């Protein structure tokens, strides 16, 4: 399998396991699929969630690690996801959720498994566009908590993608980053002061 899923920090995984064992945390999550799940629910497929903060003048994407996301599997399918975040006291459970990004992430990962090159899967969020992508990082040995998208890395927009950007179509960072930058950067109106 060409995907080298990184290992999540042990405290992040422990916080999700603790939340899963808490009836209160599961009930308050407002995730009907998780509430209705039959059998044991297990966290798997840890993916670091990076946020695209800005793109430098040189075209380098500045990102930061925002958390770790785990798919919650019950039986043969993912019924929800759990997110953790870094606090001053270490990794802590943040919330459970469900929705289109859970299935879309699984679909993108299945697509990525058919690629010949090995990649380290990550998630890259572009908050200004309400966009989430599967980031396939070419340096599988790099610490999953660090790094920036390399020009040859792949970004796979997850559904729902912003208008004009096709979901589940892989793009090299060098191709998609300028498009995202143009959309995030406000354009000046003609005649407005400089």
Tab-separated table of N, CA and C in Angstrom, residues 14-132:
chain	number	residue	atom	x	y	z
A	14	UNK	N	-5.450	8.448	23.152
A	14	UNK	CA	-6.062	8.159	24.466
A	14	UNK	C	-7.266	9.062	24.729
A	15	UNK	N	-7.177	10.336	24.312
A	15	UNK	CA	-8.296	11.251	24.558
A	15	UNK	C	-9.534	10.846	23.755
A	16	UNK	N	-9.325	10.330	22.548
A	16	UNK	CA	-10.457	9.855	21.741
A	16	UNK	C	-11.037	8.584	22.341
A	17	UNK	N	-10.186	7.664	22.775
A	17	UNK	CA	-10.678	6.435	23.407
A	17	UNK	C	-11.470	6.744	24.675
A	18	UNK	N	-11.006	7.706	25.447
A	18	UNK	CA	-11.724	8.103	26.658
A	18	UNK	C	-13.087	8.689	26.295
A	19	UNK	N	-13.127	9.540	25.269
A	19	UNK	CA	-14.403	10.130	24.848
A	19	UNK	C	-15.365	9.063	24.329
A	20	UNK	N	-14.845	8.088	23.592
A	20	UNK	CA	-15.702	7.013	23.085
A	20	UNK	C	-16.286	6.171	24.208
A	21	UNK	N	-15.563	6.051	25.307
A	21	UNK	CA	-16.057	5.249	26.424
A	21	UNK	C	-16.977	6.050	27.349
A	22	UNK	N	-17.153	7.326	27.049
A	22	UNK	CA	-18.011	8.185	27.866
A	22	UNK	C	-19.388	8.333	27.220
A	23	UNK	N	-20.428	7.741	27.827
A	23	UNK	CA	-21.773	7.893	27.256
A	23	UNK	C	-22.176	9.361	27.109
A	24	UNK	N	-21.736	10.203	28.026
A	24	UNK	CA	-22.074	11.625	27.957
A	24	UNK	C	-21.449	12.274	26.729
A	25	UNK	N	-20.176	12.024	26.475
A	25	UNK	CA	-19.498	12.621	25.320
A	25	UNK	C	-20.134	12.166	24.018
A	26	UNK	N	-20.478	10.891	23.915
A	26	UNK	CA	-21.099	10.371	22.696
A	26	UNK	C	-22.500	10.952	22.534
A	27	UNK	N	-23.269	10.998	23.604
A	27	UNK	CA	-24.638	11.513	23.531
A	27	UNK	C	-24.656	12.996	23.183
A	28	UNK	N	-23.753	13.767	23.756
A	28	UNK	CA	-23.733	15.205	23.506
A	28	UNK	C	-23.139	15.561	22.142
A	29	UNK	N	-22.597	14.602	21.444
A	29	UNK	CA	-21.954	14.869	20.162
A	29	UNK	C	-22.955	15.211	19.061
A	30	UNK	N	-24.197	14.835	19.246
A	30	UNK	CA	-25.229	15.059	18.233
A	30	UNK	C	-24.825	14.458	16.884
A	31	UNK	N	-24.321	13.253	16.946
A	31	UNK	CA	-23.989	12.503	15.742
A	31	UNK	C	-24.884	11.264	15.728
A	32	UNK	N	-26.008	11.346	15.025
A	32	UNK	CA	-26.949	10.217	15.032
A	32	UNK	C	-26.318	8.889	14.638
A	33	UNK	N	-25.414	8.904	13.670
A	33	UNK	CA	-24.794	7.645	13.236
A	33	UNK	C	-23.965	7.022	14.352
A	34	UNK	N	-23.283	7.842	15.133
A	34	UNK	CA	-22.483	7.325	16.244
A	34	UNK	C	-23.391	6.828	17.364
A	35	UNK	N	-24.459	7.561	17.629
A	35	UNK	CA	-25.410	7.143	18.669
A	35	UNK	C	-26.088	5.824	18.323
A	36	UNK	N	-26.378	5.629	17.035
A	36	UNK	CA	-27.100	4.428	16.606
A	36	UNK	C	-26.167	3.256	16.287
A	37	UNK	N	-24.872	3.462	16.387
A	37	UNK	CA	-23.908	2.419	16.017
A	37	UNK	C	-24.104	1.172	16.877
A	38	UNK	N	-24.098	0.041	16.213
A	38	UNK	CA	-24.207	-1.241	16.890
A	38	UNK	C	-22.813	-1.850	16.990
A	39	UNK	N	-22.436	-2.262	18.176
A	39	UNK	CA	-21.122	-2.877	18.352
A	39	UNK	C	-20.089	-1.856	18.760
A	40	UNK	N	-18.865	-2.317	18.928
A	40	UNK	CA	-17.809	-1.414	19.395
A	40	UNK	C	-17.412	-0.399	18.315
A	41	UNK	N	-17.154	0.808	18.761
A	41	UNK	CA	-16.666	1.866	17.882
A	41	UNK	C	-15.184	2.051	18.160
A	42	UNK	N	-14.376	2.055	17.102
A	42	UNK	CA	-12.934	2.161	17.283
A	42	UNK	C	-12.356	3.301	16.450
A	43	UNK	N	-11.430	4.052	17.034
A	43	UNK	CA	-10.773	5.101	16.260
A	43	UNK	C	-9.671	4.495	15.395
A	44	UNK	N	-9.603	4.955	14.167
A	44	UNK	CA	-8.549	4.483	13.280
A	44	UNK	C	-8.231	5.565	12.264
A	45	UNK	N	-7.263	5.317	11.448
A	45	UNK	CA	-6.844	6.213	10.386
A	45	UNK	C	-6.548	7.623	10.898
A	46	UNK	N	-5.561	7.760	11.776
A	46	UNK	CA	-5.236	9.099	12.286
A	46	UNK	C	-4.610	9.964	11.188
A	47	UNK	N	-5.146	11.143	11.012
A	47	UNK	CA	-4.613	12.072	10.022
A	47	UNK	C	-4.352	13.418	10.678
A	48	UNK	N	-3.150	13.965	10.504
A	48	UNK	CA	-2.895	15.301	11.032
A	48	UNK	C	-3.683	16.323	10.209
A	49	UNK	N	-4.251	17.302	10.882
A	49	UNK	CA	-5.014	18.352	10.210
A	49	UNK	C	-4.172	19.624	10.251
A	50	UNK	N	-3.761	20.058	9.076
A	50	UNK	CA	-2.988	21.288	8.939
A	50	UNK	C	-3.899	22.373	8.384
A	51	UNK	N	-3.623	23.608	8.739
A	51	UNK	CA	-4.397	24.752	8.258
A	51	UNK	C	-3.483	25.600	7.392
A	52	UNK	N	-3.988	25.979	6.217
A	52	UNK	CA	-3.248	26.878	5.336
A	52	UNK	C	-3.473	28.295	5.847
A	53	UNK	N	-2.418	28.875	6.422
A	53	UNK	CA	-2.522	30.230	6.964
A	53	UNK	C	-2.301	31.295	5.903
A	54	UNK	N	-1.306	31.070	5.063
A	54	UNK	CA	-0.990	32.067	4.035
A	54	UNK	C	-0.057	31.442	3.017
A	55	UNK	N	0.109	32.160	1.924
A	55	UNK	CA	1.069	31.775	0.907
A	55	UNK	C	2.057	32.923	0.798
A	56	UNK	N	3.337	32.622	0.911
A	56	UNK	CA	4.363	33.665	0.870
A	56	UNK	C	4.527	34.196	-0.556
A	57	UNK	N	5.245	35.302	-0.688
A	57	UNK	CA	5.498	35.900	-2.003
A	57	UNK	C	6.237	34.927	-2.921
A	58	UNK	N	6.997	34.009	-2.322
A	58	UNK	CA	7.730	33.013	-3.105
A	58	UNK	C	6.845	31.839	-3.509
A	59	UNK	N	5.593	31.861	-3.102
A	59	UNK	CA	4.671	30.786	-3.448
A	59	UNK	C	4.706	29.605	-2.509
A	60	UNK	N	5.319	29.749	-1.332
A	60	UNK	CA	5.397	28.668	-0.355
A	60	UNK	C	4.197	28.767	0.588
A	61	UNK	N	3.547	27.677	0.787
A	61	UNK	CA	2.378	27.648	1.660
A	61	UNK	C	2.825	27.554	3.111
A	62	UNK	N	2.356	28.485	3.927
A	62	UNK	CA	2.637	28.450	5.368
A	62	UNK	C	1.474	27.735	6.045
A	63	UNK	N	1.786	26.619	6.672
A	63	UNK	CA	0.747	25.831	7.327
A	63	UNK	C	1.103	25.644	8.797
A	64	UNK	N	0.088	25.248	9.568
A	64	UNK	CA	0.325	24.917	10.970
A	64	UNK	C	-0.546	23.713	11.321
A	65	UNK	N	-0.055	22.909	12.233
A	65	UNK	CA	-0.816	21.752	12.695
A	65	UNK	C	-1.916	22.239	13.617
A	66	UNK	N	-3.160	21.868	13.317
A	66	UNK	CA	-4.302	22.286	14.132
A	66	UNK	C	-4.858	21.152	14.988
A	67	UNK	N	-4.597	19.910	14.604
A	67	UNK	CA	-5.123	18.789	15.371
A	67	UNK	C	-4.890	17.472	14.659
A	68	UNK	N	-5.470	16.435	15.224
A	68	UNK	CA	-5.467	15.102	14.621
A	68	UNK	C	-6.903	14.644	14.503
A	69	UNK	N	-7.229	14.033	13.383
A	69	UNK	CA	-8.582	13.520	13.141
A	69	UNK	C	-8.514	12.007	13.020
A	70	UNK	N	-9.455	11.337	13.674
A	70	UNK	CA	-9.562	9.883	13.634
A	70	UNK	C	-10.931	9.517	13.072
A	71	UNK	N	-10.978	8.554	12.174
A	71	UNK	CA	-12.269	8.033	11.739
A	71	UNK	C	-12.733	7.044	12.801
A	72	UNK	N	-14.020	7.097	13.114
A	72	UNK	CA	-14.598	6.182	14.096
A	72	UNK	C	-15.327	5.094	13.316
A	73	UNK	N	-14.788	3.893	13.400
A	73	UNK	CA	-15.332	2.775	12.645
A	73	UNK	C	-16.177	1.902	13.544
A	74	UNK	N	-17.288	1.517	12.992
A	74	UNK	CA	-18.175	0.562	13.658
A	74	UNK	C	-18.544	-0.472	12.603
A	75	UNK	N	-18.124	-1.680	12.823
A	75	UNK	CA	-18.343	-2.695	11.796
A	75	UNK	C	-17.457	-2.419	10.595
A	76	UNK	N	-18.066	-2.385	9.418
A	76	UNK	CA	-17.288	-2.224	8.194
A	76	UNK	C	-17.278	-0.805	7.633
A	77	UNK	N	-17.762	0.172	8.400
A	77	UNK	CA	-17.776	1.530	7.859
A	77	UNK	C	-17.486	2.580	8.929
A	78	UNK	N	-17.022	3.721	8.454
A	78	UNK	CA	-16.789	4.857	9.348
A	78	UNK	C	-18.131	5.540	9.570
A	79	UNK	N	-18.516	5.685	10.830
A	79	UNK	CA	-19.801	6.303	11.152
A	79	UNK	C	-19.650	7.757	11.577
A	80	UNK	N	-18.438	8.155	11.930
A	80	UNK	CA	-18.199	9.522	12.394
A	80	UNK	C	-16.692	9.756	12.400
A	81	UNK	N	-16.316	10.911	12.894
A	81	UNK	CA	-14.902	11.228	13.082
A	81	UNK	C	-14.751	11.922	14.428
A	82	UNK	N	-13.553	11.851	14.962
A	82	UNK	CA	-13.227	12.532	16.217
A	82	UNK	C	-12.036	13.419	15.954
A	83	UNK	N	-12.073	14.611	16.526
A	83	UNK	CA	-10.955	15.530	16.343
A	83	UNK	C	-10.347	15.862	17.696
A	84	UNK	N	-9.029	15.967	17.693
A	84	UNK	CA	-8.299	16.369	18.885
A	84	UNK	C	-7.590	17.678	18.582
A	85	UNK	N	-7.223	18.381	19.641
A	85	UNK	CA	-6.493	19.642	19.459
A	85	UNK	C	-5.426	19.729	20.535
A	86	UNK	N	-4.425	20.536	20.238
A	86	UNK	CA	-3.337	20.722	21.177
A	86	UNK	C	-3.680	21.864	22.124
A	87	UNK	N	-3.611	21.592	23.404
A	87	UNK	CA	-3.876	22.594	24.433
A	87	UNK	C	-2.581	22.831	25.207
A	88	UNK	N	-2.540	23.820	26.090
A	88	UNK	CA	-1.341	24.011	26.910
A	88	UNK	C	-0.987	22.778	27.745
A	89	UNK	N	-1.988	21.932	28.024
A	89	UNK	CA	-1.747	20.715	28.808
A	89	UNK	C	-1.472	19.489	27.950
A	90	UNK	N	-1.414	19.653	26.636
A	90	UNK	CA	-1.177	18.524	25.741
A	90	UNK	C	-2.384	18.266	24.846
A	91	UNK	N	-2.390	17.096	24.229
A	91	UNK	CA	-3.468	16.749	23.301
A	91	UNK	C	-4.748	16.441	24.061
A	92	UNK	N	-5.869	16.971	23.558
A	92	UNK	CA	-7.169	16.766	24.203
A	92	UNK	C	-8.239	16.511	23.144
A	93	UNK	N	-9.216	15.701	23.507
A	93	UNK	CA	-10.368	15.467	22.639
A	93	UNK	C	-11.095	16.786	22.421
A	94	UNK	N	-11.498	17.045	21.187
A	94	UNK	CA	-12.232	18.264	20.865
A	94	UNK	C	-13.714	17.967	20.634
A	95	UNK	N	-14.015	17.119	19.631
A	95	UNK	CA	-15.421	16.836	19.332
A	95	UNK	C	-15.557	15.651	18.369
A	96	UNK	N	-16.761	15.082	18.348
A	96	UNK	CA	-17.158	14.092	17.352
A	96	UNK	C	-17.959	14.835	16.295
A	97	UNK	N	-17.938	14.335	15.078
A	97	UNK	CA	-18.799	14.899	14.040
A	97	UNK	C	-19.021	13.856	12.956
A	98	UNK	N	-20.014	14.110	12.136
A	98	UNK	CA	-20.263	13.290	10.962
A	98	UNK	C	-20.591	14.234	9.824
A	99	UNK	N	-20.825	13.712	8.672
A	99	UNK	CA	-21.139	14.555	7.535
A	99	UNK	C	-20.370	14.122	6.302
A	100	UNK	N	-20.442	14.929	5.248
A	100	UNK	CA	-19.873	14.509	3.966
A	100	UNK	C	-18.361	14.344	3.959
A	101	UNK	N	-17.637	15.066	4.809
A	101	UNK	CA	-16.181	14.952	4.768
A	101	UNK	C	-15.686	13.592	5.251
A	102	UNK	N	-16.449	12.903	6.066
A	102	UNK	CA	-16.021	11.575	6.533
A	102	UNK	C	-15.978	10.607	5.350
A	103	UNK	N	-17.080	10.513	4.611
A	103	UNK	CA	-17.128	9.611	3.451
A	103	UNK	C	-16.192	10.092	2.344
A	104	UNK	N	-16.109	11.388	2.161
A	104	UNK	CA	-15.253	11.938	1.118
A	104	UNK	C	-13.777	11.651	1.394
A	105	UNK	N	-13.383	11.723	2.656
A	105	UNK	CA	-12.000	11.409	3.013
A	105	UNK	C	-11.702	9.940	2.724
A	106	UNK	N	-12.612	9.067	3.083
A	106	UNK	CA	-12.397	7.637	2.814
A	106	UNK	C	-12.292	7.373	1.311
A	107	UNK	N	-13.147	8.036	0.542
A	107	UNK	CA	-13.100	7.858	-0.917
A	107	UNK	C	-11.756	8.333	-1.469
A	108	UNK	N	-11.289	9.491	-1.036
A	108	UNK	CA	-10.014	10.032	-1.518
A	108	UNK	C	-8.851	9.120	-1.120
A	109	UNK	N	-8.909	8.555	0.071
A	109	UNK	CA	-7.848	7.638	0.501
A	109	UNK	C	-7.840	6.367	-0.350
A	110	UNK	N	-9.021	5.854	-0.680
A	110	UNK	CA	-9.092	4.677	-1.560
A	110	UNK	C	-8.480	5.003	-2.926
A	111	UNK	N	-8.790	6.194	-3.461
A	111	UNK	CA	-8.204	6.618	-4.730
A	111	UNK	C	-6.684	6.663	-4.623
A	112	UNK	N	-6.184	7.228	-3.535
A	112	UNK	CA	-4.745	7.421	-3.357
A	112	UNK	C	-3.999	6.098	-3.254
A	113	UNK	N	-4.665	5.057	-2.779
A	113	UNK	CA	-4.008	3.759	-2.650
A	113	UNK	C	-3.626	3.167	-4.000
A	114	UNK	N	-4.248	3.647	-5.082
A	114	UNK	CA	-3.946	3.108	-6.405
A	114	UNK	C	-2.781	3.829	-7.085
A	115	UNK	N	-2.263	4.880	-6.461
A	115	UNK	CA	-1.142	5.635	-7.021
A	115	UNK	C	0.145	4.855	-6.761
A	116	UNK	N	1.047	4.882	-7.726
A	116	UNK	CA	2.278	4.095	-7.608
A	116	UNK	C	3.236	4.636	-6.555
A	117	UNK	N	3.311	5.947	-6.391
A	117	UNK	CA	4.246	6.556	-5.438
A	117	UNK	C	3.711	6.453	-4.011
A	118	UNK	N	4.617	6.358	-3.056
A	118	UNK	CA	4.224	6.347	-1.645
A	118	UNK	C	4.004	7.778	-1.166
A	119	UNK	N	2.977	7.955	-0.353
A	119	UNK	CA	2.660	9.263	0.208
A	119	UNK	C	2.308	9.127	1.682
A	120	UNK	N	2.499	10.224	2.406
A	120	UNK	CA	2.029	10.334	3.780
A	120	UNK	C	0.723	11.147	3.720
A	121	UNK	N	-0.420	10.552	4.064
A	121	UNK	CA	-1.676	11.295	3.983
A	121	UNK	C	-1.843	12.261	5.160
A	122	UNK	N	-2.327	13.438	4.836
A	122	UNK	CA	-2.627	14.482	5.810
A	122	UNK	C	-3.890	15.182	5.334
A	123	UNK	N	-4.449	16.005	6.167
A	123	UNK	CA	-5.559	16.866	5.744
A	123	UNK	C	-5.062	18.302	5.758
A	124	UNK	N	-5.485	19.074	4.766
A	124	UNK	CA	-5.144	20.488	4.691
A	124	UNK	C	-6.438	21.274	4.575
A	125	UNK	N	-6.657	22.130	5.551
A	125	UNK	CA	-7.856	22.963	5.596
A	125	UNK	C	-7.534	24.353	5.063
A	126	UNK	N	-8.451	24.879	4.253
A	126	UNK	CA	-8.345	26.249	3.749
A	126	UNK	C	-9.591	26.972	4.264
A	127	UNK	N	-9.521	27.515	5.485
A	127	UNK	CA	-10.721	28.074	6.120
A	127	UNK	C	-11.410	29.170	5.318
A	128	UNK	N	-10.635	30.025	4.638
A	128	UNK	CA	-11.246	31.125	3.895
A	128	UNK	C	-12.144	30.646	2.765
A	129	UNK	N	-11.920	29.431	2.286
A	129	UNK	CA	-12.732	28.884	1.198
A	129	UNK	C	-13.674	27.782	1.688
A	130	UNK	N	-13.713	27.547	2.999
A	130	UNK	CA	-14.494	26.439	3.550
A	130	UNK	C	-14.152	25.157	2.793
A	131	UNK	N	-12.860	24.910	2.680
A	131	UNK	CA	-12.367	23.803	1.857
A	131	UNK	C	-11.461	22.901	2.671
A	132	UNK	N	-11.601	21.598	2.419
A	132	UNK	CA	-10.737	20.599	3.033
A	132	UNK	C	-10.186	19.727	1.917
